[in-house]
Amino acid sequence: SGWAWAPGPVLVGLAGQLFNAATIERLAEHFSNLLRAVCERPEQTIGELQLLTTAENTQQSEWSIAPCTPAQQWLPELLNEQARQTPDRTALVWDGGSLDFAELHAQANRLAHYLRDKGVGPDVCVAIAAERSPQLLIGLLAIIKAGGAYVPLDPDYPADRVAYMLEDSRARVLLTEQELAATLTVPSDTQVLLLDQVELGGYPAHAPQTAVTPDNLAYVIYTSGSTGQPKGVGNTHAALAERLQWMQNSYRLNDTDVLMQKAPISFDVSVWECFWPLITGARLLIAGPGEHRDPHRIAQLVQEYGVTTLHFVPPLLSLFIDEPLSTECTSLRRVFSGGEALPAELRNRVLAQLPAVQLHNRYGPTETAINVTHWHCTVADGERSPIGRPLGNVVCRVLDSDLNPVPAGVPGELCISGIGLARGYLGRPALTAERFVVDPLGEQGARLYRSGDRARWTNDGVIEYLGRLDQQVKLRGFRVEPEEIEARLLAQDGVAQAAVLVRETDAGPQLIGYFTATDASEDQDGQIARLKAALAAELPEYMVPAQLMRLE
């Protein structure tokens, strides 16, 4: 008819408030792409249709990776080289003592020679269960220097869980302490060495000759598993060296720095906390048992030892900022946040209260050697703190369920490729094949880790974390699979059905367990107490529901 309708100024104004113009233009272009593709090849399945233009594909390829020179030296060599360069410099401090690089490495080397005599070498697992102390760090160093892969066992874990990890990892040797050893069930073919009792004076103080390759395992960390048992993630020397090299090139620790090691050794952040200072000539402070989760004591240690570099999970960071002494921590230069989403309100409080400190938000699953993205936080970041851009030689993609790239602004699964992927899950080839798939956009043979995390690209190539695609949750920085807790609940006498959820409470997010009883006549309070005691005997403290509720 020749008649055309034009939107009035009120409607246009409202649309401008609700939608970004560039987003609407991109949406229209993607719709045109779909129509064109359907017409050109009607036989395609929906999953094969491509939304992105050639220009967008090129742009996302550029966003996805930050190439740099790959690491060429592995951790044993890096540690020994630094010890040769700075033998008299203080390497390790704790409440009550210190060791210089020469003495620290001499003790670790003697223990490494002992481990070599026990058959430890490349791809041989060595478990370590020890309280936070110099002996813990010496044990970790010795395992690495012997060429083995260390398996950290948190002393706070229930005995049954530790026993499972020892059995599952097939650890050749267990390094522990006399008091802990009495509580552990150790497989008959695992040799036990008491770190606080052993005499190693007969072993040489020089580093053993151990040739590790990039693909050899450096450590195996166990995470919560949806099948009811934890699973061991095996990370390689290539992945670890790549991370440590990138961190040093980016943040430049030097001999004026003091880094506090306070993450539990079962948490992968502890890996860079332990080794980064020792390959750069910085000083490493070990927070003692209990001190690592006490915000008041952390602030005292920062002041007493001049700590410059700290990592927090957001809940502990919030407690630290609320601690009055934190305002006097003037030595701090860098604070890293990770393990779970960083709330904007907390970010802004940190930046306001510690204006001289750089706050860095970092993201990374255990399956990708600690961290894969980074972001230097500012108050201009808005209502959501980005997890940022990929680290060097890491490839980050946001993909749909068919592993096709999604446009900027559209949520998808964050998938990770490049240097730094774990070898897989120890002794679980089927699970490894499920989560580590062929990268359809990478070079031939490249693998892609499907993280299960929901994310999106912003218009300027920054990644925002949006939550999970499955039931997995993060609690105080720890990965928790509610299905594992549900499986343990269902295994208890008297439980017919079970569900575990995270609920917001006055005390913050907590796990709440719900169940139905096979016998409704059983005393409810007594049954709940019995079930909580059973779960506490099988699960780490952070996985035991704060409340159990029996339903009809």
Short mmCIF file of N, CA and C in Angstrom, two decimals, residues 268-333:
data_model
loop_
_atom_site.label_atom_id
_atom_site.label_comp_id
_atom_site.label_asym_id
_atom_site.label_seq_id
_atom_site.Cartn_x
_atom_site.Cartn_y
_atom_site.Cartn_z
N ASP A 268 43.95 -25.61 44.99
CA ASP A 268 45.05 -25.45 44.04
C ASP A 268 45.73 -24.09 44.08
N VAL A 269 45.13 -23.08 44.69
CA VAL A 269 45.81 -21.80 44.86
C VAL A 269 47.11 -21.99 45.65
N SER A 270 47.11 -22.98 46.56
CA SER A 270 48.31 -23.22 47.36
C SER A 270 49.51 -23.56 46.50
N VAL A 271 49.29 -24.06 45.30
CA VAL A 271 50.41 -24.46 44.43
C VAL A 271 51.25 -23.24 44.09
N TRP A 272 50.60 -22.17 43.60
CA TRP A 272 51.43 -20.99 43.28
C TRP A 272 51.88 -20.26 44.52
N GLU A 273 51.08 -20.33 45.62
CA GLU A 273 51.53 -19.70 46.86
C GLU A 273 52.85 -20.32 47.34
N CYS A 274 52.97 -21.64 47.23
CA CYS A 274 54.17 -22.32 47.72
C CYS A 274 55.38 -22.10 46.83
N PHE A 275 55.18 -22.16 45.50
CA PHE A 275 56.34 -22.23 44.61
C PHE A 275 56.72 -20.91 43.94
N TRP A 276 55.77 -20.02 43.72
CA TRP A 276 56.08 -18.77 43.04
C TRP A 276 57.18 -17.97 43.77
N PRO A 277 57.09 -17.76 45.10
CA PRO A 277 58.17 -17.02 45.76
C PRO A 277 59.52 -17.71 45.66
N LEU A 278 59.51 -19.04 45.68
CA LEU A 278 60.77 -19.78 45.75
C LEU A 278 61.48 -19.88 44.41
N ILE A 279 60.83 -19.49 43.31
CA ILE A 279 61.54 -19.46 42.02
C ILE A 279 61.84 -18.01 41.59
N THR A 280 61.50 -17.05 42.46
CA THR A 280 61.71 -15.63 42.11
C THR A 280 62.56 -14.89 43.13
N GLY A 281 62.97 -15.57 44.21
CA GLY A 281 63.80 -14.93 45.21
C GLY A 281 63.03 -14.14 46.24
N ALA A 282 61.70 -14.23 46.23
CA ALA A 282 60.89 -13.56 47.24
C ALA A 282 60.89 -14.39 48.52
N ARG A 283 60.27 -13.84 49.56
CA ARG A 283 60.21 -14.52 50.85
C ARG A 283 58.83 -15.13 51.03
N LEU A 284 58.79 -16.37 51.54
CA LEU A 284 57.53 -17.08 51.75
C LEU A 284 57.25 -17.19 53.25
N LEU A 285 56.08 -16.69 53.66
CA LEU A 285 55.64 -16.79 55.05
C LEU A 285 54.54 -17.83 55.14
N ILE A 286 54.71 -18.83 56.00
CA ILE A 286 53.67 -19.84 56.21
C ILE A 286 52.83 -19.46 57.42
N ALA A 287 51.53 -19.26 57.19
CA ALA A 287 50.62 -19.04 58.31
C ALA A 287 50.43 -20.37 59.04
N GLY A 288 50.45 -20.33 60.36
CA GLY A 288 50.38 -21.54 61.15
C GLY A 288 48.99 -22.15 61.17
N PRO A 289 48.85 -23.33 61.77
CA PRO A 289 47.54 -23.98 61.86
C PRO A 289 46.50 -23.05 62.49
N GLY A 290 45.38 -22.89 61.82
CA GLY A 290 44.32 -22.01 62.31
C GLY A 290 44.51 -20.56 61.95
N GLU A 291 45.77 -20.11 61.83
CA GLU A 291 46.01 -18.70 61.51
C GLU A 291 45.52 -18.34 60.11
N HIS A 292 45.53 -19.34 59.20
CA HIS A 292 45.22 -19.07 57.80
C HIS A 292 43.77 -18.71 57.58
N ARG A 293 42.90 -18.92 58.58
CA ARG A 293 41.49 -18.56 58.40
C ARG A 293 41.01 -17.56 59.46
N ASP A 294 41.92 -16.95 60.18
CA ASP A 294 41.60 -15.97 61.22
C ASP A 294 41.95 -14.57 60.69
N PRO A 295 40.97 -13.75 60.32
CA PRO A 295 41.27 -12.45 59.72
C PRO A 295 42.10 -11.54 60.62
N HIS A 296 41.86 -11.59 61.93
CA HIS A 296 42.65 -10.76 62.85
C HIS A 296 44.11 -11.19 62.84
N ARG A 297 44.35 -12.51 62.90
CA ARG A 297 45.73 -13.00 62.91
C ARG A 297 46.41 -12.74 61.56
N ILE A 298 45.66 -12.87 60.48
CA ILE A 298 46.23 -12.57 59.15
C ILE A 298 46.72 -11.13 59.11
N ALA A 299 45.90 -10.21 59.60
CA ALA A 299 46.30 -8.80 59.60
C ALA A 299 47.55 -8.59 60.47
N GLN A 300 47.62 -9.28 61.61
CA GLN A 300 48.80 -9.17 62.46
C GLN A 300 50.05 -9.66 61.73
N LEU A 301 49.94 -10.79 61.05
CA LEU A 301 51.08 -11.35 60.31
C LEU A 301 51.51 -10.42 59.18
N VAL A 302 50.56 -9.81 58.50
CA VAL A 302 50.90 -8.86 57.43
C VAL A 302 51.75 -7.74 57.99
N GLN A 303 51.35 -7.19 59.14
CA GLN A 303 52.10 -6.10 59.74
C GLN A 303 53.45 -6.57 60.27
N GLU A 304 53.47 -7.72 60.93
CA GLU A 304 54.70 -8.20 61.56
C GLU A 304 55.79 -8.55 60.55
N TYR A 305 55.38 -9.15 59.40
CA TYR A 305 56.37 -9.63 58.43
C TYR A 305 56.43 -8.80 57.16
N GLY A 306 55.64 -7.73 57.08
CA GLY A 306 55.68 -6.88 55.88
C GLY A 306 55.17 -7.58 54.65
N VAL A 307 54.08 -8.34 54.79
CA VAL A 307 53.54 -9.11 53.67
C VAL A 307 53.08 -8.15 52.57
N THR A 308 53.46 -8.49 51.33
CA THR A 308 53.09 -7.66 50.18
C THR A 308 52.02 -8.30 49.30
N THR A 309 51.88 -9.63 49.39
CA THR A 309 51.04 -10.36 48.44
C THR A 309 50.20 -11.40 49.17
N LEU A 310 48.88 -11.35 48.91
CA LEU A 310 47.93 -12.22 49.60
C LEU A 310 46.87 -12.71 48.64
N HIS A 311 46.38 -13.91 48.89
CA HIS A 311 45.21 -14.42 48.16
C HIS A 311 44.09 -14.69 49.15
N PHE A 312 42.85 -14.35 48.73
CA PHE A 312 41.67 -14.63 49.54
C PHE A 312 40.58 -15.22 48.67
N VAL A 313 39.78 -16.11 49.26
CA VAL A 313 38.47 -16.39 48.68
C VAL A 313 37.56 -15.27 49.17
N PRO A 314 36.54 -14.88 48.39
CA PRO A 314 35.74 -13.71 48.75
C PRO A 314 35.16 -13.71 50.18
N PRO A 315 34.65 -14.85 50.71
CA PRO A 315 34.12 -14.78 52.08
C PRO A 315 35.18 -14.37 53.11
N LEU A 316 36.41 -14.89 52.99
CA LEU A 316 37.46 -14.51 53.92
C LEU A 316 37.94 -13.09 53.65
N LEU A 317 37.96 -12.69 52.39
CA LEU A 317 38.33 -11.31 52.06
C LEU A 317 37.37 -10.33 52.72
N SER A 318 36.08 -10.67 52.74
CA SER A 318 35.09 -9.81 53.38
C SER A 318 35.36 -9.69 54.88
N LEU A 319 35.69 -10.81 55.52
CA LEU A 319 36.01 -10.77 56.95
C LEU A 319 37.28 -9.97 57.21
N PHE A 320 38.26 -10.10 56.31
CA PHE A 320 39.52 -9.38 56.47
C PHE A 320 39.29 -7.87 56.37
N ILE A 321 38.49 -7.44 55.41
CA ILE A 321 38.22 -6.01 55.24
C ILE A 321 37.42 -5.46 56.41
N ASP A 322 36.59 -6.29 57.03
CA ASP A 322 35.84 -5.87 58.21
C ASP A 322 36.72 -5.81 59.46
N GLU A 323 37.88 -6.45 59.41
CA GLU A 323 38.79 -6.46 60.55
C GLU A 323 39.45 -5.07 60.70
N PRO A 324 39.31 -4.41 61.86
CA PRO A 324 39.88 -3.06 62.02
C PRO A 324 41.37 -2.97 61.71
N LEU A 325 42.14 -4.02 62.02
CA LEU A 325 43.59 -3.98 61.77
C LEU A 325 43.95 -3.94 60.29
N SER A 326 43.00 -4.32 59.42
CA SER A 326 43.33 -4.38 57.99
C SER A 326 43.69 -3.00 57.43
N THR A 327 43.16 -1.95 58.01
CA THR A 327 43.48 -0.60 57.52
C THR A 327 44.94 -0.24 57.76
N GLU A 328 45.59 -0.96 58.67
CA GLU A 328 47.00 -0.68 58.99
C GLU A 328 47.96 -1.58 58.22
N CYS A 329 47.43 -2.38 57.29
CA CYS A 329 48.29 -3.29 56.50
C CYS A 329 48.88 -2.54 55.32
N THR A 330 49.75 -1.59 55.62
CA THR A 330 50.26 -0.68 54.58
C THR A 330 51.32 -1.33 53.69
N SER A 331 51.85 -2.50 54.09
CA SER A 331 52.85 -3.16 53.23
C SER A 331 52.22 -3.84 52.02
N LEU A 332 50.91 -4.10 52.07
CA LEU A 332 50.25 -4.85 51.00
C LEU A 332 50.32 -4.10 49.66
N ARG A 333 50.68 -4.86 48.62
CA ARG A 333 50.71 -4.30 47.26
C ARG A 333 49.71 -4.99 46.35
#
